[in-house]
Coordinates of C-alpha atoms and ligand atoms in Angstrom, one line a residue:
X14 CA -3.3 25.5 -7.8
X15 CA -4.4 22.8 -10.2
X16 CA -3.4 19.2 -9.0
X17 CA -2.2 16.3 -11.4
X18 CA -2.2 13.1 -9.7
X19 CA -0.2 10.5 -11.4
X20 CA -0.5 6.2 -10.0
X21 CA -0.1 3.5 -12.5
X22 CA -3.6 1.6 -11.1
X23 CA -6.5 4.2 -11.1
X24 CA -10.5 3.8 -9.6
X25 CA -13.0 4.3 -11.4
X26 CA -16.3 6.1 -9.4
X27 CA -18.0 3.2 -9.0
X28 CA -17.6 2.8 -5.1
X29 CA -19.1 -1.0 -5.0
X30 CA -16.6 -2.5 -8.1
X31 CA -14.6 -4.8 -6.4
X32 CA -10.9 -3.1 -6.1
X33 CA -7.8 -4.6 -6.0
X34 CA -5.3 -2.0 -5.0
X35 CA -5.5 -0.4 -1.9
X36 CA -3.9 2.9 -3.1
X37 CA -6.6 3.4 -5.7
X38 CA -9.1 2.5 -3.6
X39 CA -8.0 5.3 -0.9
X40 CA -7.3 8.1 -3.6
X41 CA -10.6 7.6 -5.5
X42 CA -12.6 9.3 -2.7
X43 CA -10.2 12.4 -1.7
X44 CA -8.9 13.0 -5.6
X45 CA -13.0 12.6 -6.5
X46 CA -13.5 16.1 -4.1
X47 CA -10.3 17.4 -4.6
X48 CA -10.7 18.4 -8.4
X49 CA -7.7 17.4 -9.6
X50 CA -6.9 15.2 -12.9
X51 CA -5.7 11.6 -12.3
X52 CA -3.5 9.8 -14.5
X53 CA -2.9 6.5 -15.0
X54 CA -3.3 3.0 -17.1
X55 CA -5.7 1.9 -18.6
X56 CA -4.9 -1.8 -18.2
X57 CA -4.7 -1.6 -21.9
X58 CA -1.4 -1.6 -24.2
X59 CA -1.3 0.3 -27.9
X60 CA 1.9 0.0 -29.8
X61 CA 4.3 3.0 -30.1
X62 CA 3.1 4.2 -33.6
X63 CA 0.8 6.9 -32.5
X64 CA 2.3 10.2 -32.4
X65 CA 0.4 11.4 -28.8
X66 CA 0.0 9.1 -25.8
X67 CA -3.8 8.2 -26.2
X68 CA -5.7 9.1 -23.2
X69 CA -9.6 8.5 -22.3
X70 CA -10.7 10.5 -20.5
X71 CA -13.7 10.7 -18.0
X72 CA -15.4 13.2 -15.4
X73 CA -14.3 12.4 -11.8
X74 CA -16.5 14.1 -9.2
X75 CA -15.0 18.2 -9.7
X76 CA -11.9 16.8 -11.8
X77 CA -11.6 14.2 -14.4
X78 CA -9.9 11.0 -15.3
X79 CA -7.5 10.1 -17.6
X80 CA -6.5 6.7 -18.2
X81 CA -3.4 6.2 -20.9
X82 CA -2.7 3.3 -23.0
X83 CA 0.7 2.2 -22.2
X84 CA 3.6 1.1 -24.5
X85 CA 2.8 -2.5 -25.9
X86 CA 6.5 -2.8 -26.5
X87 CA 7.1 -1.8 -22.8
X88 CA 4.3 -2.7 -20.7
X89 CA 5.6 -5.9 -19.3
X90 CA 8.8 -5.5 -19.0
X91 CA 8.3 -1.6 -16.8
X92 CA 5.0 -3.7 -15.1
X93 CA 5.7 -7.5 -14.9
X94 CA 9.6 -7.0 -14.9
X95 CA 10.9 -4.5 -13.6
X96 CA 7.9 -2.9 -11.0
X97 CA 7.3 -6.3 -9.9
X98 CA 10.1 -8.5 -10.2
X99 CA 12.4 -6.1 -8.8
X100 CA 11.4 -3.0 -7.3
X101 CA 8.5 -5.0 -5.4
X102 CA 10.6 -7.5 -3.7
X103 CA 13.5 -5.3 -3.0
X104 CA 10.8 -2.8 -1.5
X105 CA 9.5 -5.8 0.9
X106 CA 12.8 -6.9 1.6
X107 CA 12.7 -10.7 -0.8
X108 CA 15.8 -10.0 -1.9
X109 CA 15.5 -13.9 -2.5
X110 CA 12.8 -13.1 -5.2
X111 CA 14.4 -9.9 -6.7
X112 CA 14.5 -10.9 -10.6
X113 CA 15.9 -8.2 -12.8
X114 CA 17.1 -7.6 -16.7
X115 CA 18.8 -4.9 -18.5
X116 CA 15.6 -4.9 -20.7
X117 CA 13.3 -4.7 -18.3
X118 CA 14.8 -1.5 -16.7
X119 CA 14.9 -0.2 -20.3
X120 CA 11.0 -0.8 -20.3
X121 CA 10.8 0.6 -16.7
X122 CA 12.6 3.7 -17.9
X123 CA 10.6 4.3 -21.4
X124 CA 7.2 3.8 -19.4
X125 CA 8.1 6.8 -16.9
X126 CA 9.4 8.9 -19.9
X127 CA 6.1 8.1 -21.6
X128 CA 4.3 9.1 -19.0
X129 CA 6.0 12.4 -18.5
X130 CA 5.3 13.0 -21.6
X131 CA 1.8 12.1 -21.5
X132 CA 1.5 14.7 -18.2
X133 CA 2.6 17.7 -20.6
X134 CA -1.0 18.1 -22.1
X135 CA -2.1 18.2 -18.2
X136 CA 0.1 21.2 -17.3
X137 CA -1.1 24.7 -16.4
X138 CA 1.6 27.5 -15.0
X139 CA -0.1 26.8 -11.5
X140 CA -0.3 22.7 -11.8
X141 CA 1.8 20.8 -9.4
X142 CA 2.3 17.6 -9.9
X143 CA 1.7 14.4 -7.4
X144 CA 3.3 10.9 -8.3
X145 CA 2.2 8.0 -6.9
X146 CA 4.3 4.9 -5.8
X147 CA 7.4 2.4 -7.2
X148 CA 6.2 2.7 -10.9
X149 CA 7.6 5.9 -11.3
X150 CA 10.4 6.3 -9.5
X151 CA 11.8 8.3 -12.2
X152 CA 9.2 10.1 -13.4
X153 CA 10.4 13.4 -11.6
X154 CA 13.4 13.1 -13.4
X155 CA 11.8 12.3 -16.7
X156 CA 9.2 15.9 -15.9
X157 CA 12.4 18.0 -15.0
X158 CA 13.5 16.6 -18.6
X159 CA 10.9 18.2 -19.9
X160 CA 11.5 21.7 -18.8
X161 CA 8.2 20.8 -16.1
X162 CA 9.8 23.7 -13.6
X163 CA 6.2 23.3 -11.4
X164 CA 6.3 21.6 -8.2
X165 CA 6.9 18.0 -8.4
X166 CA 5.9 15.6 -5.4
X167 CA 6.6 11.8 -4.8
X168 CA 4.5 9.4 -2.1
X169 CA 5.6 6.0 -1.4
X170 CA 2.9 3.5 -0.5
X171 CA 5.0 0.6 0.2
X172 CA 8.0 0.6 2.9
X173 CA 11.7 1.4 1.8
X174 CA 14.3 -1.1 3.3
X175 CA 17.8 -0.6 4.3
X176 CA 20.5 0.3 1.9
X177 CA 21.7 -3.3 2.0
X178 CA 18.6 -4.5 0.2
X179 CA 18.1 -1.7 -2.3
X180 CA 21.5 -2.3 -3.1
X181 CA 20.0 -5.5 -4.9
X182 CA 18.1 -3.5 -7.8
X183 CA 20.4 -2.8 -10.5
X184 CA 20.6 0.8 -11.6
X185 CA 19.6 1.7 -7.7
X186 CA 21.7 4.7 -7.7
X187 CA 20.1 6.0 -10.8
X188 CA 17.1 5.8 -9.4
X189 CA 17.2 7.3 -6.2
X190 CA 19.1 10.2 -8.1
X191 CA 16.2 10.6 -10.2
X192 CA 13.3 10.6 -7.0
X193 CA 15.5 13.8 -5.9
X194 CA 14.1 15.8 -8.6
X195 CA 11.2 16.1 -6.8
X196 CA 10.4 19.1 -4.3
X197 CA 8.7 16.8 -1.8
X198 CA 8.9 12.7 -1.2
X199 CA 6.9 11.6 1.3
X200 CA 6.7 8.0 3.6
X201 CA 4.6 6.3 5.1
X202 CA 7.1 5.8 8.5
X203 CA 9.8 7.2 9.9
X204 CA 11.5 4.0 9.5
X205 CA 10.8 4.1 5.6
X206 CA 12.0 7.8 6.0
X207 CA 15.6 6.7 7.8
X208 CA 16.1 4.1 5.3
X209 CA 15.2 6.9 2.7
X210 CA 17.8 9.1 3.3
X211 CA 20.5 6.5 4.9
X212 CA 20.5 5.1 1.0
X213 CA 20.4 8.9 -0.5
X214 CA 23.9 9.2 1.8
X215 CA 24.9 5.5 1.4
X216 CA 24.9 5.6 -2.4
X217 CA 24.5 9.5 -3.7
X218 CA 27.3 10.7 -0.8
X219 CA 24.7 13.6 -0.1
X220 CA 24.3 15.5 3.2
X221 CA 20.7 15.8 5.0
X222 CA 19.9 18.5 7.1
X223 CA 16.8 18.6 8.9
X224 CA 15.3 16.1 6.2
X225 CA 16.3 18.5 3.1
X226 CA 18.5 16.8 0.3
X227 CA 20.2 19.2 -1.6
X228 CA 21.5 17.3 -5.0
X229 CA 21.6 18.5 -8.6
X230 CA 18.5 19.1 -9.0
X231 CA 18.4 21.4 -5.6
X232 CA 16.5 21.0 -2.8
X233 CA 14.2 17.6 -1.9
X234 CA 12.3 17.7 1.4
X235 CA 11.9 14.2 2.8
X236 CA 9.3 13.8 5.4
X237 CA 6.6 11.1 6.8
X238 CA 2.7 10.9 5.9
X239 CA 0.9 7.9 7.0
X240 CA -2.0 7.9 5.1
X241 CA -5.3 7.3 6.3
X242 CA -9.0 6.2 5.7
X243 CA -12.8 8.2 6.1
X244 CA -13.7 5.4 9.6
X245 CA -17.2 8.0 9.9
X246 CA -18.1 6.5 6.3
X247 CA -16.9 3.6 6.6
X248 CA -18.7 2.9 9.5
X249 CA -21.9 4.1 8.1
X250 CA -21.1 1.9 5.2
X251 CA -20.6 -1.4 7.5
X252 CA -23.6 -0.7 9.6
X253 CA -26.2 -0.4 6.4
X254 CA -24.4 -3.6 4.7
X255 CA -25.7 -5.6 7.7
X256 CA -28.9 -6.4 5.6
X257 CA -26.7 -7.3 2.3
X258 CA -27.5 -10.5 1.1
X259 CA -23.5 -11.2 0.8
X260 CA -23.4 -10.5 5.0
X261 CA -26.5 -12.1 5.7
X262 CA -25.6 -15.3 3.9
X263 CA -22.9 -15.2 5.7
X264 CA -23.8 -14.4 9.0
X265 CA -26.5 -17.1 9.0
X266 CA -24.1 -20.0 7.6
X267 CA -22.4 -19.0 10.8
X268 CA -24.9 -21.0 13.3
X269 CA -23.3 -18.9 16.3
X270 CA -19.9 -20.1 15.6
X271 CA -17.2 -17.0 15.7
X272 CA -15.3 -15.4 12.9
X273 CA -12.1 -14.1 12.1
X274 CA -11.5 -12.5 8.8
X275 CA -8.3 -12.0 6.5
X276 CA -8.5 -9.8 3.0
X277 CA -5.2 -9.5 1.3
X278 CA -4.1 -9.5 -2.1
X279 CA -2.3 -12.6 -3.1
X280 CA 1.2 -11.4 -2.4
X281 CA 3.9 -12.8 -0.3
X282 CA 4.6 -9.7 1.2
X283 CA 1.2 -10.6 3.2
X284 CA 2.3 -13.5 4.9
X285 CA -0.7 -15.8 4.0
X286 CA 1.0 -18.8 4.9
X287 CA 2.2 -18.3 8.5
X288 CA -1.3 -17.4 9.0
X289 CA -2.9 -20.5 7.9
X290 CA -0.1 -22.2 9.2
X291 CA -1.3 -19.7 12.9
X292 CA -4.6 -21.3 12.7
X293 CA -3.7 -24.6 11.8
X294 CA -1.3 -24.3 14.8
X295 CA -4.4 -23.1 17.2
X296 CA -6.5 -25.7 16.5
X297 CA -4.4 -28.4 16.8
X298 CA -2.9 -27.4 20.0
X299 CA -6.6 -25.9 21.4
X300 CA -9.2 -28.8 20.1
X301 CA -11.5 -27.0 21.6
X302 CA -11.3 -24.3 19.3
X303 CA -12.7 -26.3 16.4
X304 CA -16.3 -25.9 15.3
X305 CA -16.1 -22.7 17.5
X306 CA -14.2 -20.5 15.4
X307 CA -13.6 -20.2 11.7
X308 CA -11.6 -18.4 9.4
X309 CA -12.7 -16.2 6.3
X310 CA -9.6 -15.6 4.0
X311 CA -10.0 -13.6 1.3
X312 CA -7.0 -13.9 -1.3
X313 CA -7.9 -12.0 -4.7
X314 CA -5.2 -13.0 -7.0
X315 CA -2.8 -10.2 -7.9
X316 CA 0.0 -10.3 -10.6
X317 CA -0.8 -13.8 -11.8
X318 CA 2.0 -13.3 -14.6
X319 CA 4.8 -13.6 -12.0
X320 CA 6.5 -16.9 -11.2
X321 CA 6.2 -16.3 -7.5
X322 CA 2.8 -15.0 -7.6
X323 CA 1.8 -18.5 -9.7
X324 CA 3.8 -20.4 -7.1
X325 CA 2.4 -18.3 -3.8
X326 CA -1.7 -19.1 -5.6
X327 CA -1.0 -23.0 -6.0
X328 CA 0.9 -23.3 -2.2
X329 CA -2.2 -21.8 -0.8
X330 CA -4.1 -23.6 -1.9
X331 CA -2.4 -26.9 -1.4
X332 CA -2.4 -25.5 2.4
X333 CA -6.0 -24.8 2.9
X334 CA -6.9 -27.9 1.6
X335 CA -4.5 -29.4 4.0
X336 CA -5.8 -27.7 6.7
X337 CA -9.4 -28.5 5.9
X338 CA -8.9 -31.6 5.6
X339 CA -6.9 -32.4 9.1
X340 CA -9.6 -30.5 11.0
X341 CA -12.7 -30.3 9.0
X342 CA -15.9 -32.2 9.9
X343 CA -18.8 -33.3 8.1
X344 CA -20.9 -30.4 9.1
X345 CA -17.8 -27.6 9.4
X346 CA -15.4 -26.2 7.0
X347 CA -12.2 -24.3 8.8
X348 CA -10.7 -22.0 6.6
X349 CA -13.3 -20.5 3.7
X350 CA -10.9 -19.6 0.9
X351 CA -11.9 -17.2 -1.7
X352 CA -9.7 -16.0 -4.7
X353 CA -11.9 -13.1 -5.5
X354 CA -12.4 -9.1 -4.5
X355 CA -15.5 -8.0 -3.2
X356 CA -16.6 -3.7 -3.0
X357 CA -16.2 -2.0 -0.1
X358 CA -19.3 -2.0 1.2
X359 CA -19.7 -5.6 1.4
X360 CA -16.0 -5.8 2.5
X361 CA -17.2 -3.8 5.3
X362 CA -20.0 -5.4 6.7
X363 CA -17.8 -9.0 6.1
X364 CA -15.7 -6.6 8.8
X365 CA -18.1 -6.3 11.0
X366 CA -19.2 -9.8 11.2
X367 CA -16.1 -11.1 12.3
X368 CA -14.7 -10.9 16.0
X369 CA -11.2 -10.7 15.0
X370 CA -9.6 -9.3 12.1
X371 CA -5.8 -11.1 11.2
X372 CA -3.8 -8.6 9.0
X373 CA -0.4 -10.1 9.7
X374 CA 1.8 -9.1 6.4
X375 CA 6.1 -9.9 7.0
X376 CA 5.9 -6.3 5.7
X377 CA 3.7 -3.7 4.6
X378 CA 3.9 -0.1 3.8
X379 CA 0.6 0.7 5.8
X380 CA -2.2 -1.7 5.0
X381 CA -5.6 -0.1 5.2
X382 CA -7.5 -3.0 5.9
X383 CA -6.5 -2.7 9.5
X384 CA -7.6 0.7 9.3
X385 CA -10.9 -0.4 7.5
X386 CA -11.6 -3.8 10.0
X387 CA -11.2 -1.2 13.0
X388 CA -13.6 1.7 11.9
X389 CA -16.2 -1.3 10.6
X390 CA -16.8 -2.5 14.2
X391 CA -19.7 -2.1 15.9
X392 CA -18.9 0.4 19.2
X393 CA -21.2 -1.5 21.6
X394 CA -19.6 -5.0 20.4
X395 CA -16.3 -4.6 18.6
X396 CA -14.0 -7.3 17.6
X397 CA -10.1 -7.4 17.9
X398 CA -7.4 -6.4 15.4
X399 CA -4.4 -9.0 14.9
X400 CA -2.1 -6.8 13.7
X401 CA 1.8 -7.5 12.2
X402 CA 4.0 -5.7 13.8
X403 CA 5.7 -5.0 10.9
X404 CA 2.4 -3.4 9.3
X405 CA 3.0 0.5 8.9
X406 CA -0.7 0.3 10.4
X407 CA 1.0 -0.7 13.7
X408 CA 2.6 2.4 14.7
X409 CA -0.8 4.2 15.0
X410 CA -2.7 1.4 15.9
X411 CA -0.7 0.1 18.7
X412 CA -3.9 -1.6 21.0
X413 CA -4.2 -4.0 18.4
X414 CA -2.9 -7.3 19.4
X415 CA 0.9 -7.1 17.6
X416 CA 2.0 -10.4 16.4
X417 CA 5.3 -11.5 14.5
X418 CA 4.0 -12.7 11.5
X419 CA 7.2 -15.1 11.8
X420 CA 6.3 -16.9 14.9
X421 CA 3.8 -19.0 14.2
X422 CA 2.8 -20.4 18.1
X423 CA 2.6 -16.7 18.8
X424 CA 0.2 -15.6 16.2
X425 CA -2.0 -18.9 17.2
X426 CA -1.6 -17.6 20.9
X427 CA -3.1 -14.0 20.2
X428 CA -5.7 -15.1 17.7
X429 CA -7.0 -17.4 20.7
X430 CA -6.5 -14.2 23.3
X431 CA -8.5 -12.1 20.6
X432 CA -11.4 -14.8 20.6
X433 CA -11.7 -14.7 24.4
X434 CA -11.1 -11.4 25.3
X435 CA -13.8 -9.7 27.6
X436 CA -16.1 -6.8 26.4
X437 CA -14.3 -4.0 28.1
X438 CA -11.1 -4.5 27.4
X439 CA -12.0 -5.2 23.7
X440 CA -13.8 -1.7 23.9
X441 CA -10.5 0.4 25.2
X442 CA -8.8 -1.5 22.9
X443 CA -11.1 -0.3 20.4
X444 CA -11.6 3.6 21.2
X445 CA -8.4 3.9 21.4
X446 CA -7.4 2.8 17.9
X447 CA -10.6 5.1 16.5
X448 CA -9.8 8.3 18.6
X449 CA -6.0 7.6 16.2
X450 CA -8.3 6.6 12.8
X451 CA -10.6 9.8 13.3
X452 CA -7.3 11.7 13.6
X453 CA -5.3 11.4 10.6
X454 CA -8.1 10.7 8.3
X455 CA -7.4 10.0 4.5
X456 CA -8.9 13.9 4.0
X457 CA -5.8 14.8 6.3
X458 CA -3.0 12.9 4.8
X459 CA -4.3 14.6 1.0
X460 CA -4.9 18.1 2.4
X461 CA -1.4 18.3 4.5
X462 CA 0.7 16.4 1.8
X463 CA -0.3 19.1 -1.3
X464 CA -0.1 22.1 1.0
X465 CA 3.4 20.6 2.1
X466 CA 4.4 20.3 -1.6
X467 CA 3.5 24.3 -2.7
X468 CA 5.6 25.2 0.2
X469 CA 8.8 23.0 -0.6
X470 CA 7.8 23.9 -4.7
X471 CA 8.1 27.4 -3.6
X472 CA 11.2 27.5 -1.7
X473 CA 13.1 25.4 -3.8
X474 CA 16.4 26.2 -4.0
X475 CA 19.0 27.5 -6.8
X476 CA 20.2 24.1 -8.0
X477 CA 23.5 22.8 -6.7
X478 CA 25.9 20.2 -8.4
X479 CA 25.4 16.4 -7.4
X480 CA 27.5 14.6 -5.4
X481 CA 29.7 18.0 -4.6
X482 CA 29.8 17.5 -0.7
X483 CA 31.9 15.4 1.1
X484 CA 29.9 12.0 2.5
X485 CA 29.0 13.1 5.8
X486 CA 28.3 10.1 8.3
X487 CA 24.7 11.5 8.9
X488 CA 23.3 10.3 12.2
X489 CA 20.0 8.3 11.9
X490 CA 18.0 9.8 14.9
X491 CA 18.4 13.4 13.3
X492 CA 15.7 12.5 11.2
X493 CA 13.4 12.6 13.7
X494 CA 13.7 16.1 13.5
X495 CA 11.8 15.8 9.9
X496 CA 8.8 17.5 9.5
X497 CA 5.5 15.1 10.2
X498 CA 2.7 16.1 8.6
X499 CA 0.3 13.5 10.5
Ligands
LIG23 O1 1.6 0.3 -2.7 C1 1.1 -0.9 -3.0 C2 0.2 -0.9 -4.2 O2 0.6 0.0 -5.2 C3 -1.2 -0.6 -3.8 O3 -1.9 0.1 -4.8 C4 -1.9 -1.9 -3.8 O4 -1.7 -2.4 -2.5 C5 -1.1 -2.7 -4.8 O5 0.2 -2.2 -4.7 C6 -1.7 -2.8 -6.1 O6 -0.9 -3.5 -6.9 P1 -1.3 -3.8 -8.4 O7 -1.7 -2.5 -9.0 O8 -0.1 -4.4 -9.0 O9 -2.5 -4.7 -8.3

C-alpha cells in the first residue's frame, strides 16, 4: 500500500531547525521511514491563476515531500480565520474567543477542495490516504468528490469538546458530515472519542454501534490512538546535548540553584498565565524558595496575526516583568522568558537540566513535551513532571504530579512538592511513566493507525442514506467498547 499523508504544517529533515508544531515535529521521523508522500504548505501563497496546484517537491528519507502553495485569495481566511479563529477555540473549549465569518468558512472550504485536488496527482490504485488535524476537516468529503474510492483516514491532534461547544462553529453540522467520509477517524482519548460521536448523534441523528458510524457515505470507524514519541532517542539525544554550548551556558549560569522548565507555543490553550501566576504564588508564599529555584519559560510565538494571540504575547509579557520585578534581586532573575524555538536536541538537554518540568495547558489534545521532558531525564537523577490534568498526556502519564491548571495555590503547592521530592520516589515516579512512553512509542501509534485504516478501507460498507435512522439515545460508556489501538 502506498501512504499519502496530508497536515497543513510539514518538517522538513533537518532534525535540529527549531520547530514549532508539535505534530510535524512527531510525524517527520515515522513518515521519514515509512516511505510515504507528505503533503502540505509551503507557508507560501500563489494566486489562483495557475491551472495545477504548484507543488515542490523534495526527497524524504524512502518517500518524498511535497509542499503546495496555497490559495492567496484563501489562505487567511481557511488559516487565520476560520482554522484559527474558530475551529481552534471551539476545539479547546474558548468559546469566548470563537470568531467566525461566512467568508472565512468559504476560504476554509476552497483550501480543503484545493487540496483534494492537489492529492489527485499523488494517487495510485493501492494509495490510502492519511489527513492530518482541524484544517481539513472536510477534506474526506472533498476526496470522495473526487471519485477518490481508496481508503480515506482522519487523526485529530487536538481534543474534541462536548456538543454544546461545537455547537458554536457555524456550519458544524456540515462539517462533521463531511469527517464521515472517511473509513477511519481516530483520537487522541476516549474522552475526545465520546464527544466525537455524542456530536455525530447530537447533530447528524446517527446511530453508533460498537464505534461504527454508518451515514451516507457508509461506514466510519471511530476509535482512540494516543500518539506517542521515540523516549530511546530521545534520550540518547538529551544525554549527548549535555556538552552543547546552549546547555552548558545554561547549566553554569545556574550556580547550583534548581530549575524548572516550561516550552509551549504561545497559545492560550497552554495556560501560560496561571503558571506564572503558580510561581509567582510560590514564591511569595515560600520566601525561601527565591534564589533557590528558577523558572525557564520558553514561549515561541505562534499565530501572531490573531487578535488573541497579539493580546496573550503582550499580557505575558507585562506578567513576567511583573513578576521579576516583585522578586528579582540584583544578582537573580525569576522567570527567564524567551519568545523563540530551539531544535530538539537542545530542547532535550534544556530537559534534562531542569528538576521539574511544568506542562500545565487548560486543555490539550496530548502535548508531547510531557512525553519528551520525561524520556530526557537522566534514570539515576530524574526530575518531576507537573502535568495538567486536562493534558491528553495525563492519562498515560498518571505519576506525574496532576495539577488544575485553574487553581493557582495548587499548582504553586505541587511545583514546591516536585522541588523537594526525595530520590526514590522521584525514581518510581519516573520508571513508571517510561515503562508507559517505551509502550506506545510514536513507531506504534503510525504502524497500528495505517494497518487499522486498510482494514476499515476494506470492509467498508455499501453506502446507506444519511440521517435515515431514527436518533437513538446512544449511551456514552458504550464507547468504551471502541477498538484501542494503543
Ligand atoms: O494539533 C495541534 C497542532 O496542529 C500541532 O501541530 C501544533 O501543536 C500546532 O497545532 C501547530 O500550529 P501551527 O501550525 O498553527 O503553528
Amino acid at each position: 500500500m502506498d501512504l499519502v499523508v496530508v497536515s497543513n504544517r510539514v518538517a522538513r529533515g533537518k532534525a535540529n531547525e527549531p520547530m514549532t508544531g508539535g505534530l510535524a515535529a512527531a510525524l517527520l521521523p515515522v513518515v521519514e521511514k515509512s516511505g510515504a508522500i507528505w503533503v502540505g504548505s509551503s507557508g507560501r501563497v500563489r494566486d489562483g491563476a495557475q491551472k495545477e496546484p504548484f507543488a515542490e517537491i523534495e526527497a524524504l528519507g524512502a518517500g518524498a515531500l511535497a509542499m503546495l502553495d496555497l490559495p492567496a485569495a484563501h489562505y487567511g481566511g481557511y488559516y487565520e480565520g476560520f482554522a484559527n479563529s474558530a475551529l481552534w477555540p471551539a476545539l479547546h473549549s474558548r468559546a469566548d474567543l470563537i470568531r467566525a465569518s461566512e467568508e472565512d468558512y468559504r476560504s476554509y472550504r476552497e483550501v480543503n477542495a484545493f487540496m483534494a485536488r492537489a492529492l489527485l496527482r499523488f494517487r495510485k490504485p493501492d494509495t490510502a490516504f492519511w489527513i492530518q488535524d482541524y484544517h481539513f476537516l472536510a477534506l474526506g468529503a472533498e476526496l470522495r468528490e473526487l471519485g477518490v474510492t481508496q481508503p480515506v483516514g482522519f487523526f485529530l491532534h487536538t481534543p474534541w469538546p462536548a456538543h454544546g461547544m461545537i455547537e458554536g462553529v457555524p456550519h458544524h453540522r456540515e462539517l462533521i458530515e463531511a469527517m464521515l467520509a472517511c473509513d477511519l477517524i481516530g483520537f487522541q482519548t476516549d474522552d475526545d472519542c465520546e464527544n466525537f460521536l455524542g456530536c455525530v448523534q447530537a447533530s447528524l441523528g446517527l446511530a453508533v454501534h460498537d464505534g461504527v458510524v454508518k451515514s451516507r457515505h457508509g461506514r466510519t470507524h471511530v476509535a482512540v490512538f494516543p500518539i506517542g514519541i521515540d523516549p530511546e532517542k530521545f534520550a540518547q539525544q538529551a544525554a549527548k546535548a549535555a556538552s552543547h554550548p546552549d546547555v552548558s551556558r545554561l547549566r553554569r549560569s545556574l550556580n547550583g540553584e534548581k530549575l524548572a522548565i516550561g516550552v509551549d507555543r504561545l497559545d492560550y490553550s497552554k495556560g501560560l498565565i496561571n503558571r506564572i501566576n503558580a510561581f509567582d504564588r510560590m514564591w511569595t508564599t515560600q520566601p525561601s524558595l527565591a534564589r533557590s529555584v528558577s523558572l525557564l519559560q520558553i514561549a515561541t510565538p505562534s499565530r501572531g496575526a490573531i487578535e488573541a494571540y497579539g493580546n496573550l504575547q503582550s499580557e505575558l509579557a507585562r506578567l513576567v516583568g511583573d513578576v521579576n520585578g516583585r522578586h528579582g534581586e540584583v544578582d537573580w532573575t525569576p522567570i527567564r522568558y524567551l519568545n523563540k524555538g530551539f531544535g530538539q536536541t537542545v530542547l532535550a538537554g534544556l530537559y534534562r537540566t531542569a528538576q521539574v518540568g511544568v506542562v500545565t495547558p487548560l486543555h490539550d489534545g496530548m502535548n508531547l513535551v510531557a512525553k519528551e521532558y520525561v524520556a530526557a531525564q537522566n534514570p539515576a537523577d530524574p526530575g518531576v513532571l507537573v502535568l495538567s490534568k486536562f493534558a491528553g498526556a495525563a492519562n498515560e502519564l498518571d505519576t506525574a504530579l496532576l495539577v488544575n491548571p485553574h487553581d493557582i495555590d495548587g499548582m504553586a503547592r505541587a511545583i514546591a512538592t516536585a522541588l523537594s521530592m526525595p530520590l526514590t520516589e522521584r525514581r518510581m515516579r519516573w520508571e513508571a511513566m517510561m515503562t508507559k512512553l517505551r509502550a506506545h512509542t510514536i513507531q506504534r501509534w503510525f504502524s497500528e493507525f495505517v494497518e487499522a485504516l486498510q482494514e476499515s478501507g476494506a470492509n467498508k460498507a455499501a453506502a446507506e442514506p444519511l440521517i435515515a435512522e431514527r436518533p437513538t439515545l446512544w449511551p456514552l460508556r458504550t464507547v468504551r467498547s471502541t477498538a484501542r489501538y494503543q
